[in-house]
GROMACS .gro file of C-alpha atoms in nm:
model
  402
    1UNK     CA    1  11.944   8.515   9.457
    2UNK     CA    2  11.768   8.524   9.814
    3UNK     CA    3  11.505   8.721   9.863
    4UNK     CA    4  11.252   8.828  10.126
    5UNK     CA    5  10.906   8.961  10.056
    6UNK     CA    6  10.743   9.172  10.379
    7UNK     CA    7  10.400   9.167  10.355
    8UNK     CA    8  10.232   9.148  10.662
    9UNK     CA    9   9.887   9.005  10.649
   10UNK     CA   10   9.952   8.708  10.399
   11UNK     CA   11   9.937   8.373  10.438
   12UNK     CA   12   9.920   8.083  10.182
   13UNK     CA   13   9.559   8.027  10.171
   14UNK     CA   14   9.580   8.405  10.033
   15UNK     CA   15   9.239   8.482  10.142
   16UNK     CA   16   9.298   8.876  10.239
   17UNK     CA   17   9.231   9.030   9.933
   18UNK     CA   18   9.509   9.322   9.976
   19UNK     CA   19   9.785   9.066  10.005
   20UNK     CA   20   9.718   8.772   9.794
   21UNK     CA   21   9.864   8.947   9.518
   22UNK     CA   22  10.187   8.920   9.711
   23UNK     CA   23  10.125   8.527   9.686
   24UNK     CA   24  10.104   8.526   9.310
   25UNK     CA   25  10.431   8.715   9.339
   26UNK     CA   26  10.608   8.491   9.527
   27UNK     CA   27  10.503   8.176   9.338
   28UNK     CA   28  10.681   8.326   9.005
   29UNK     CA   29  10.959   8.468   9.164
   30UNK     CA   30  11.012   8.075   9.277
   31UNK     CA   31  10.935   7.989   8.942
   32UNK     CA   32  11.203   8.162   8.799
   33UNK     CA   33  11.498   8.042   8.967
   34UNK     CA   34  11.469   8.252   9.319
   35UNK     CA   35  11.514   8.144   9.693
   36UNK     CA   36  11.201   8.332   9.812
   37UNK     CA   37  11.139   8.425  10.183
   38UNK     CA   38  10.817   8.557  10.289
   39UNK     CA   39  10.757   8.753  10.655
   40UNK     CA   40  10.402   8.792  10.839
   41UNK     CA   41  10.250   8.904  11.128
   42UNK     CA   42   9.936   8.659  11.024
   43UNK     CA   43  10.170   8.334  11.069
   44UNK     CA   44  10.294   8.194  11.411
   45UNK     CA   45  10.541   7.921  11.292
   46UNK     CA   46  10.786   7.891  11.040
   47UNK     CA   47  10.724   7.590  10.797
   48UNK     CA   48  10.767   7.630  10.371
   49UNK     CA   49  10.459   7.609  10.113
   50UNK     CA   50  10.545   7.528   9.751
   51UNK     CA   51  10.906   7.635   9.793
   52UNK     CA   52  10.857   7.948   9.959
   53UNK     CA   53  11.009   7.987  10.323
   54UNK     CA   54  10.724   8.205  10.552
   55UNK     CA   55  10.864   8.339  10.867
   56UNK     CA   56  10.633   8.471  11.125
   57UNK     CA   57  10.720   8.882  11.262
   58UNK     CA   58  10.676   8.756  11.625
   59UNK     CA   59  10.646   9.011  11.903
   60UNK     CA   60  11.028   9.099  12.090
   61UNK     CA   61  11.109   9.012  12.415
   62UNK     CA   62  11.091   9.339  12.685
   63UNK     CA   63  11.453   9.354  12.610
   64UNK     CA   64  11.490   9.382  12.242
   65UNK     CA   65  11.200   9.645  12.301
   66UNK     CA   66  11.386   9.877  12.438
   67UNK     CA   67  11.709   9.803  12.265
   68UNK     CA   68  11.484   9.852  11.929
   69UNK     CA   69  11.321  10.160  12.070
   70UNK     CA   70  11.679  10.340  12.134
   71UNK     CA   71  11.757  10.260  11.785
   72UNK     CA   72  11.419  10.425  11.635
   73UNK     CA   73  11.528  10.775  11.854
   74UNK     CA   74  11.879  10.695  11.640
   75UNK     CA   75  11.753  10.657  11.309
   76UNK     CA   76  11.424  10.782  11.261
   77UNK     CA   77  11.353  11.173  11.197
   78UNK     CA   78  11.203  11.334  11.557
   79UNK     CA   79  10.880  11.364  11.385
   80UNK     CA   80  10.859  11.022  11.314
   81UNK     CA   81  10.762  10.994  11.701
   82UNK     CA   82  10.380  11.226  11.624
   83UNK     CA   83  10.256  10.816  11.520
   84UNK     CA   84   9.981  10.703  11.720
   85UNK     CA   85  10.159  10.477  12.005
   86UNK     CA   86  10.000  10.168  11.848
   87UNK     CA   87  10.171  10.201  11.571
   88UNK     CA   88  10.480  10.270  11.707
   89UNK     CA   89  10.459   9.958  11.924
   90UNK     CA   90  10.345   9.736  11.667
   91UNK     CA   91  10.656   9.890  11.442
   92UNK     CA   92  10.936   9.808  11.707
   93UNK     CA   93  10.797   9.463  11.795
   94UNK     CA   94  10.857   9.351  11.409
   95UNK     CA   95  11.221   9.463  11.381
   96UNK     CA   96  11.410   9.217  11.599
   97UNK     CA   97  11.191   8.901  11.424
   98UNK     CA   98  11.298   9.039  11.086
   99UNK     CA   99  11.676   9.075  11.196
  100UNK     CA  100  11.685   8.671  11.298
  101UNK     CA  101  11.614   8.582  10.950
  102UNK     CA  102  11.780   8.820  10.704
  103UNK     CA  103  12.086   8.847  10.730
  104UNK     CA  104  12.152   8.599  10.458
  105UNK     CA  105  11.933   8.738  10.195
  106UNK     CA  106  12.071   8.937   9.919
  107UNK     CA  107  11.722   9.165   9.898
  108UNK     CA  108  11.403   9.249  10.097
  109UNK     CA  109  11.147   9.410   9.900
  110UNK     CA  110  10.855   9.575  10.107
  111UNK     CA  111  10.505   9.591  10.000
  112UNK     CA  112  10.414   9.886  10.094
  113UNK     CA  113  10.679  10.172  10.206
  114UNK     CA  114  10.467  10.184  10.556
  115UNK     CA  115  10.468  10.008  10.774
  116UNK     CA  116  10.665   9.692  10.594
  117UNK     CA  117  10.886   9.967  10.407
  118UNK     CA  118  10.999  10.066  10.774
  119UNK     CA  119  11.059   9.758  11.027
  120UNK     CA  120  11.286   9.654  10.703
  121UNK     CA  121  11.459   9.979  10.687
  122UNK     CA  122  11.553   9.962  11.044
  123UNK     CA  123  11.610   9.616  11.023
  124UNK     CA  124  11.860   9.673  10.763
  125UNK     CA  125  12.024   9.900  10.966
  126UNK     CA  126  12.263   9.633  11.080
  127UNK     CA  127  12.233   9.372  10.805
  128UNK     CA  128  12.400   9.422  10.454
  129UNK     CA  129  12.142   9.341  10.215
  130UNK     CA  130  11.957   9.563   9.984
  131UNK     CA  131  11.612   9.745  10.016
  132UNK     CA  132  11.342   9.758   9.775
  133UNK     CA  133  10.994   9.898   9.857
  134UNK     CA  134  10.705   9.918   9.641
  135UNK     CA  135  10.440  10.188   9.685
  136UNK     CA  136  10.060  10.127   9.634
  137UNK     CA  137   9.809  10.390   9.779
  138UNK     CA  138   9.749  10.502  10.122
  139UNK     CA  139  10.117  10.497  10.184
  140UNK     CA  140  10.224  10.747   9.958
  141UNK     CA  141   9.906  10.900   9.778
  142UNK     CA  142   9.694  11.130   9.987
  143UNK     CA  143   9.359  11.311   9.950
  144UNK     CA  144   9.275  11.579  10.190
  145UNK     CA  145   8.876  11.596  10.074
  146UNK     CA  146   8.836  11.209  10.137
  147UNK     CA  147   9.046  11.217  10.451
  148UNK     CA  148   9.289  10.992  10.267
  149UNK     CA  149   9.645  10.880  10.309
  150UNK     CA  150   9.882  10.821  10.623
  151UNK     CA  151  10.032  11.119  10.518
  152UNK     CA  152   9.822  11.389  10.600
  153UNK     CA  153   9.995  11.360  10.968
  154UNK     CA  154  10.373  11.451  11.005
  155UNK     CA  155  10.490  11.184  11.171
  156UNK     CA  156  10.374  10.936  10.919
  157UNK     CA  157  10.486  11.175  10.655
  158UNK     CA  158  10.856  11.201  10.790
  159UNK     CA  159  10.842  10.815  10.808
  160UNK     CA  160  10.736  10.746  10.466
  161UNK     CA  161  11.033  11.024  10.383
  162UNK     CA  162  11.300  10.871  10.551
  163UNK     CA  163  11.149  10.493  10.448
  164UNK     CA  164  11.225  10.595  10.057
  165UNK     CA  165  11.537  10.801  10.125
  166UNK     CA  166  11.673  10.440  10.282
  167UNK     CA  167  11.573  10.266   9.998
  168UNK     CA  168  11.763  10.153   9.733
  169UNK     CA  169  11.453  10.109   9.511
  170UNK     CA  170  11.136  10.219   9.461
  171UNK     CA  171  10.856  10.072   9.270
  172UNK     CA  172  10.561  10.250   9.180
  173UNK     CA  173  10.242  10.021   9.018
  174UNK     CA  174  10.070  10.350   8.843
  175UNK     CA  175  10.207  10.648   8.672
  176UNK     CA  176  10.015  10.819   8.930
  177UNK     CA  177  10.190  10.655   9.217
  178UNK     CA  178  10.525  10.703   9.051
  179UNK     CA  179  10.451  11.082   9.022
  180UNK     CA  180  10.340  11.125   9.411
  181UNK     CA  181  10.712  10.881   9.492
  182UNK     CA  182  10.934  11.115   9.239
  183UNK     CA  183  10.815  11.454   9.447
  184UNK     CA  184  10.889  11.283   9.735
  185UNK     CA  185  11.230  11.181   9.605
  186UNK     CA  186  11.291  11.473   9.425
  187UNK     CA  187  11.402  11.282   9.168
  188UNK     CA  188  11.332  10.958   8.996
  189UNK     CA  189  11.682  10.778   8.974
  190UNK     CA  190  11.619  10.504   9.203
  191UNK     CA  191  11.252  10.504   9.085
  192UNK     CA  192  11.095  10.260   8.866
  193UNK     CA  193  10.752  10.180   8.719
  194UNK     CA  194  10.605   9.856   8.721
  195UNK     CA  195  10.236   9.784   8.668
  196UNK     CA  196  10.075   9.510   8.859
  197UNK     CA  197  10.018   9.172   8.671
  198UNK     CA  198   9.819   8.888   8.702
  199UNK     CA  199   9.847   8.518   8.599
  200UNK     CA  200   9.669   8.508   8.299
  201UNK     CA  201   9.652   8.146   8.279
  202UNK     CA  202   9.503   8.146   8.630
  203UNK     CA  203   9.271   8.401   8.544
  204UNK     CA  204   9.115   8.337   8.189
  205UNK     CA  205   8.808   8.323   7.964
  206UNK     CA  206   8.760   7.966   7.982
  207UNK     CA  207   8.710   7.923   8.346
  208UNK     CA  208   8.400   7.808   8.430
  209UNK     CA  209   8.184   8.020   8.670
  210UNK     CA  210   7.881   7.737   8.669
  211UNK     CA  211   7.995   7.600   9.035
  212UNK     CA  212   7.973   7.944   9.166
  213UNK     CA  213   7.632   8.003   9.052
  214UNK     CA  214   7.515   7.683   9.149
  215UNK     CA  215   7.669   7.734   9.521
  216UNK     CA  216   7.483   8.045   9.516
  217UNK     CA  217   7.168   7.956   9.346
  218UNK     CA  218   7.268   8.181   9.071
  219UNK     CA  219   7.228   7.961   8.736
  220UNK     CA  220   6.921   8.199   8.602
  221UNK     CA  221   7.065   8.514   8.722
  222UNK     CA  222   7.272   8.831   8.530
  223UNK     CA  223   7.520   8.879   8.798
  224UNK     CA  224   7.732   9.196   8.866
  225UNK     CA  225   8.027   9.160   9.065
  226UNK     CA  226   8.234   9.406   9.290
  227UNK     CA  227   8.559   9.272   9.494
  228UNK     CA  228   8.707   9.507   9.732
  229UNK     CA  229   8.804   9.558  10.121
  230UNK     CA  230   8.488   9.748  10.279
  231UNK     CA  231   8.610  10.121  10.350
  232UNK     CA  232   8.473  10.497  10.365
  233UNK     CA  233   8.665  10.496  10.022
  234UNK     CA  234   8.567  10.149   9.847
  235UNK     CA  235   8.288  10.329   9.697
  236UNK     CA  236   8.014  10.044   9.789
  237UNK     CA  237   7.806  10.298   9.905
  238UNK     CA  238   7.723  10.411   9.603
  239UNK     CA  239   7.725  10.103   9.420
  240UNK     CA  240   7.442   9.994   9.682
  241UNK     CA  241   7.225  10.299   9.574
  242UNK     CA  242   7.320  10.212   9.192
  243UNK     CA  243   7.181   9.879   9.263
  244UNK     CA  244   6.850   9.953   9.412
  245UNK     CA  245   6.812  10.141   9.069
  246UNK     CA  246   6.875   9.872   8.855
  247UNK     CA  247   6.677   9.613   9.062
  248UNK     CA  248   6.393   9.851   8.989
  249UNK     CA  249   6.447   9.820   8.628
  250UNK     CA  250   6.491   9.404   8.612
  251UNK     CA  251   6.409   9.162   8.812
  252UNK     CA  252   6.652   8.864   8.707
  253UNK     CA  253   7.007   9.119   8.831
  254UNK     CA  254   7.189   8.943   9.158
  255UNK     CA  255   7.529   9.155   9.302
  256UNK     CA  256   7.765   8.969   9.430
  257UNK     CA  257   8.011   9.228   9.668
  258UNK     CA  258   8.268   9.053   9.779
  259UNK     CA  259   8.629   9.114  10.042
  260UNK     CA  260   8.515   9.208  10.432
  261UNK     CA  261   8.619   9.527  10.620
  262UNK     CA  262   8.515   9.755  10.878
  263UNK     CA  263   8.200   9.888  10.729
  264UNK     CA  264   8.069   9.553  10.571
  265UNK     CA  265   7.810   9.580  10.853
  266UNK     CA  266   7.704   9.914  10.748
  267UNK     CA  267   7.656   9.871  10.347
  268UNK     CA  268   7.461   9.520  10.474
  269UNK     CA  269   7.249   9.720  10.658
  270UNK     CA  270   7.267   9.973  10.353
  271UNK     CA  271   7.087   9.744  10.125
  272UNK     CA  272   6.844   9.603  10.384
  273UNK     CA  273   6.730  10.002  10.426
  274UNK     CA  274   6.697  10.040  10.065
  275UNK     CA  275   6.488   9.696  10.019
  276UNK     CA  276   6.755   9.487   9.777
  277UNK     CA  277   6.937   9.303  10.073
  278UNK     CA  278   6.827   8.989   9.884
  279UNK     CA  279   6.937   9.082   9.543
  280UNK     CA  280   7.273   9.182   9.721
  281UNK     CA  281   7.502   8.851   9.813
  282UNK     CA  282   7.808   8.946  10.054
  283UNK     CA  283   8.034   8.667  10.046
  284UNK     CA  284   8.298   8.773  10.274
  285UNK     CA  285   8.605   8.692  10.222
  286UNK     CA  286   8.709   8.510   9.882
  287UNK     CA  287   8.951   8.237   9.908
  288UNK     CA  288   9.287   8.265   9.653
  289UNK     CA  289   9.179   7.933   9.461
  290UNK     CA  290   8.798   8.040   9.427
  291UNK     CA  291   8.863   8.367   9.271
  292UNK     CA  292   8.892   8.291   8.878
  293UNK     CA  293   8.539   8.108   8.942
  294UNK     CA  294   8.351   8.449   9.102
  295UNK     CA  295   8.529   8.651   8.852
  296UNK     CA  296   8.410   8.400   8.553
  297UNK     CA  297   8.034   8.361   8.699
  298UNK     CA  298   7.973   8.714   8.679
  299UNK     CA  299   7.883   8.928   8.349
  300UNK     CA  300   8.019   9.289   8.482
  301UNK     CA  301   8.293   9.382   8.733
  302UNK     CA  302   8.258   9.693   8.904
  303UNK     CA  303   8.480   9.898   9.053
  304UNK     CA  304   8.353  10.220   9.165
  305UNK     CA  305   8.642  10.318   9.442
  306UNK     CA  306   8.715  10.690   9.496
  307UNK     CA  307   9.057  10.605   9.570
  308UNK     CA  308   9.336  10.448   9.358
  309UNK     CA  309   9.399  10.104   9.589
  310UNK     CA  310   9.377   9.733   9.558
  311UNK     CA  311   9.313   9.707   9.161
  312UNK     CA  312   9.434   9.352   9.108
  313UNK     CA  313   9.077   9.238   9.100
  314UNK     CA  314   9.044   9.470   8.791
  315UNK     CA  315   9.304   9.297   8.635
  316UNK     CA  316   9.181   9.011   8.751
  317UNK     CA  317   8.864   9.042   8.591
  318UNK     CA  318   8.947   9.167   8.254
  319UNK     CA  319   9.225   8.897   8.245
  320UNK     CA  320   8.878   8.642   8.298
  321UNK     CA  321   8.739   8.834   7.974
  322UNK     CA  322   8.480   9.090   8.182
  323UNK     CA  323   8.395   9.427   8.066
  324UNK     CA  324   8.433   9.644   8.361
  325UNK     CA  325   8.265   9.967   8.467
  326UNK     CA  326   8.548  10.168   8.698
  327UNK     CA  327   8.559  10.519   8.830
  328UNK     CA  328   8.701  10.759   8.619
  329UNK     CA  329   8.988  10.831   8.855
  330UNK     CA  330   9.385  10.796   8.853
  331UNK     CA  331   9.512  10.462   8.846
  332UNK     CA  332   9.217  10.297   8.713
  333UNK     CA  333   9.229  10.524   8.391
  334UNK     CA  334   9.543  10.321   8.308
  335UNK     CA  335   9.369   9.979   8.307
  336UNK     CA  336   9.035  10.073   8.140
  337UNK     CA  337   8.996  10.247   7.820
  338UNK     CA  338   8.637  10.389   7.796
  339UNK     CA  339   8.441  10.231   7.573
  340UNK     CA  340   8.669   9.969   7.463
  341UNK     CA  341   8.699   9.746   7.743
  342UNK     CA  342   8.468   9.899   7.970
  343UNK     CA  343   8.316  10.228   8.123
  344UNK     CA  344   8.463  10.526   8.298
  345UNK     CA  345   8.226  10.682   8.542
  346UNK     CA  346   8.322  10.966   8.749
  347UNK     CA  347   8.311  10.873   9.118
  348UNK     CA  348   8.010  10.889   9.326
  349UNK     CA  349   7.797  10.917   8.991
  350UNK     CA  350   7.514  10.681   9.131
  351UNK     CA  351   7.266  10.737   8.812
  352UNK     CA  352   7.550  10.692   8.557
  353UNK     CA  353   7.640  10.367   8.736
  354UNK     CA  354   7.339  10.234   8.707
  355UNK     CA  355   7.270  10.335   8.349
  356UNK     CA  356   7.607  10.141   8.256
  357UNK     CA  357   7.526   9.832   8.403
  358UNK     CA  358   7.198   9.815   8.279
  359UNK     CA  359   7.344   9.882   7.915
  360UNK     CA  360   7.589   9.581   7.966
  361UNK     CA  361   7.340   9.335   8.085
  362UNK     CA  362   7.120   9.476   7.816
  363UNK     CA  363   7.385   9.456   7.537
  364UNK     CA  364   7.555   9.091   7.583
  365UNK     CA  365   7.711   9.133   7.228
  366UNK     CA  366   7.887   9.475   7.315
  367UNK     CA  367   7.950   9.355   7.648
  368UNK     CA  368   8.134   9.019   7.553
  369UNK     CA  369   8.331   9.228   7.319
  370UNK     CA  370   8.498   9.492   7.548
  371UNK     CA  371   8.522   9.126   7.756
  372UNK     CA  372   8.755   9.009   7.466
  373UNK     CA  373   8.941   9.345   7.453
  374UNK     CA  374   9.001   9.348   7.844
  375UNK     CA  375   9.151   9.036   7.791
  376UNK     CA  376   9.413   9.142   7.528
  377UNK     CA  377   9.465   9.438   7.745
  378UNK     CA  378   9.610   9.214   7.988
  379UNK     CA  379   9.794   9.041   7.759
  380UNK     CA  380   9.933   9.339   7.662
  381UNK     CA  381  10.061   9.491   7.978
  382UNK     CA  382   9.970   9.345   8.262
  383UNK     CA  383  10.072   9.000   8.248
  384UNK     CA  384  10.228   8.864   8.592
  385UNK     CA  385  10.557   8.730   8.343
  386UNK     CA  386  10.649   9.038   8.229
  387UNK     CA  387  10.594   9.222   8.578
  388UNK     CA  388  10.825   8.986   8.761
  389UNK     CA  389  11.109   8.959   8.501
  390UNK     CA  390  11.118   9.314   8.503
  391UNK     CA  391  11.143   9.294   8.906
  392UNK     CA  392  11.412   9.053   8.893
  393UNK     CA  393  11.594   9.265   8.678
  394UNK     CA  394  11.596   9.561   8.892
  395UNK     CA  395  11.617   9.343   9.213
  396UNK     CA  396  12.007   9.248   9.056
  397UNK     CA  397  12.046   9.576   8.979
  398UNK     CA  398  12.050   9.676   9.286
  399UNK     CA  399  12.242   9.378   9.460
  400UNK     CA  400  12.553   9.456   9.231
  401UNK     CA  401  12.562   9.813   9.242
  402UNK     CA  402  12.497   9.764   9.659
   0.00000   0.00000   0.00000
């Protein structure tokens, strides 16, 4: 089977941390017997990587723009048109690159029903092969109070509507997700659930974290760890404010926060304001091949988001044998058990926070157990094998019944 994977920031050095999931993906799709395409807009040339085809989504020519255009005002619900013009720009300029390089693939699976989920749809338009999208967060879920989700505005909300009426699959990663996809389905025939999975030979207990720490001059420090793309809803704020509270209490705690986003520059200047910018390390970005290392040189994750999006690196982490601390919120419920493998705090819960990661550090014996138990909960059901046999399966599904 030939497949292509839209997913448009990555690239093979899989150093965005939203998309290098999508990497881990591909490799074990490959691994199992599949021609594997992938399409960017973060590569400019064609060329293949461990037997996996990348295509670049290059801009269209003035003509295809318009010719593209007249086929949105065909397809597309009116409302569709209320999108900010640069997004509907970006949109058409990815349709005609898609179009050159799929019509021999049985399958194009989308990660993310906007706005990958839509240049395929319209691509597909003209092309005979079947659509799969997967949902993750911002795309489908939405939450008014934290100004949350693309679709709080109509015309993203039509698109996302007409993206997973088009669709001849949808995958949802949380039972949360897959609730928010079936009420916008009305009904859950075409909709499957399949939790996210990581390599848990990649990611395991006996990786060794000492280069890490030594890189960082980290060999006599407790380390706590957070890995997420910087945003109003990332919760770093908080964890920041946790920090100076636990840097009060001992002297030998380092965090490491790592990913980059817009507001990196404000939480930096966050910790600098509250007097722990040296006991907080910002690493930027973390490159695909260095991960297991951060994850094993730390002794808690933390994930205190206020929004149900990128949780590989909680998978990640318990897969390395951490106990995590997350927020007690959708999504994140269904990868730690409280107490077991880690803590649940409610979100925004800045004393609590802090009171949990001091009790970790403090307890190593309790700690490395829910480590052990994280592990085995990854084992269990979130192990990259099972997620992408169970894709395949529904991937020719859907090419025979197309």
């Amino acid at each position: 089977m030939k497949i292509g994977l839209i997913a448009s920031l990555v690239r093979p050095d899989g150093s965005t941390l939203d998309q290098g999931f999508v990497l881990d993906d591909a490799l074990k799709l490959v691994d199992m017997g599949l021609e594997v395409h992938v399409f960017s807009r973060s590569i400019r040339n064609r060329f293949r990587w461990r037997k996996i085809w990348f295509h670049p989504m290059k801009p269209s020519t003035l003509l295809e723009y318009f010719k593209t255009v007249s086929e949105l005002l065909k397809y597309l619900p009116v409302q569709t048109a209320l999108r900010t013009p640069s997004q509907v720009l970006s949109d058409v300029l990815c349709v005609q690159s898609l179009r050159e390089h799929i019509k021999d693939l049985d399958l194009i699976y989308a990660y993310s029903a906007y706005p990958e989920g839509l240049a395929a749809a319209i691509a597909l338009e003209t092309v005979k092969a079947s659509l799969t999208v997967e949902v993750h967060g911002s795309d489908i879920d939405i939450k008014p109070d934290l100004g949350y989700g693309i679709r709080r505005y109509k015309g993203y909300d039509a698109a996302v509507r007409w993206i997973l009426d088009r669709a001849d699959a949808v995958i949802a990663s949380s039972l949360n997700l897959y609730r928010e996809a079936s009420e916008l389905l009305g009904s859950s025939s075409k909709l499957y659930l399949v939790s996210k999975g990581v390599d848990v030979d990649r990611f395991n207990p006996k990786t060794s974290g000492a280069p890490i720490r030594r890189r960082l001059g980290l060999e006599n420090a407790r380390v706590v760890f957070a890995l997420d793309r910087h945003t109003r809803w990332c919760g770093f704020e908080d964890l920041i404010a946790a920090a100076a509270q636990v840097c009060r209490v001992r002297k030998d705690v380092v965090f490491l926060v790592g990913g980059d986003g817009p507001l990196r520059p404000y939480f930096e200047m966050l910790a600098a304001d509250m007097r722990i910018r040296r006991r907080i390390l910002f690493t930027g970005p973390i490159p695909r091949l260095e991960a297991p290392s951060y994850y094993a040189a730390c002794d808690v994750f933390v994930k205190p988001s206020l929004v149900e999006e990128n949780v590989t690196p909680v998978i990640e982490a318990m897969a390395t044998g951490k106990p995590v601390i997350a927020s007690d919120i959708e999504g994140l419920r269904e990868l730690v058990a409280d107490r077991v493998n880690g803590f649940l705090v409610s979100p925004k819960s800045v004393r609590l926070l802090a009171d949990r990661i001091l009790y970790l550090l403090e307890n190593r014996e309790e700690a490395g157990e829910m480590g052990v138990k994280a592990r085995e909960t990854v084992e269990k059901a979130f192990n990259l094998d099972d997620r992408v046999r169970r894709l395949i399966q529904i991937f020719e599904e859907v090419v025979r019944s197309k």
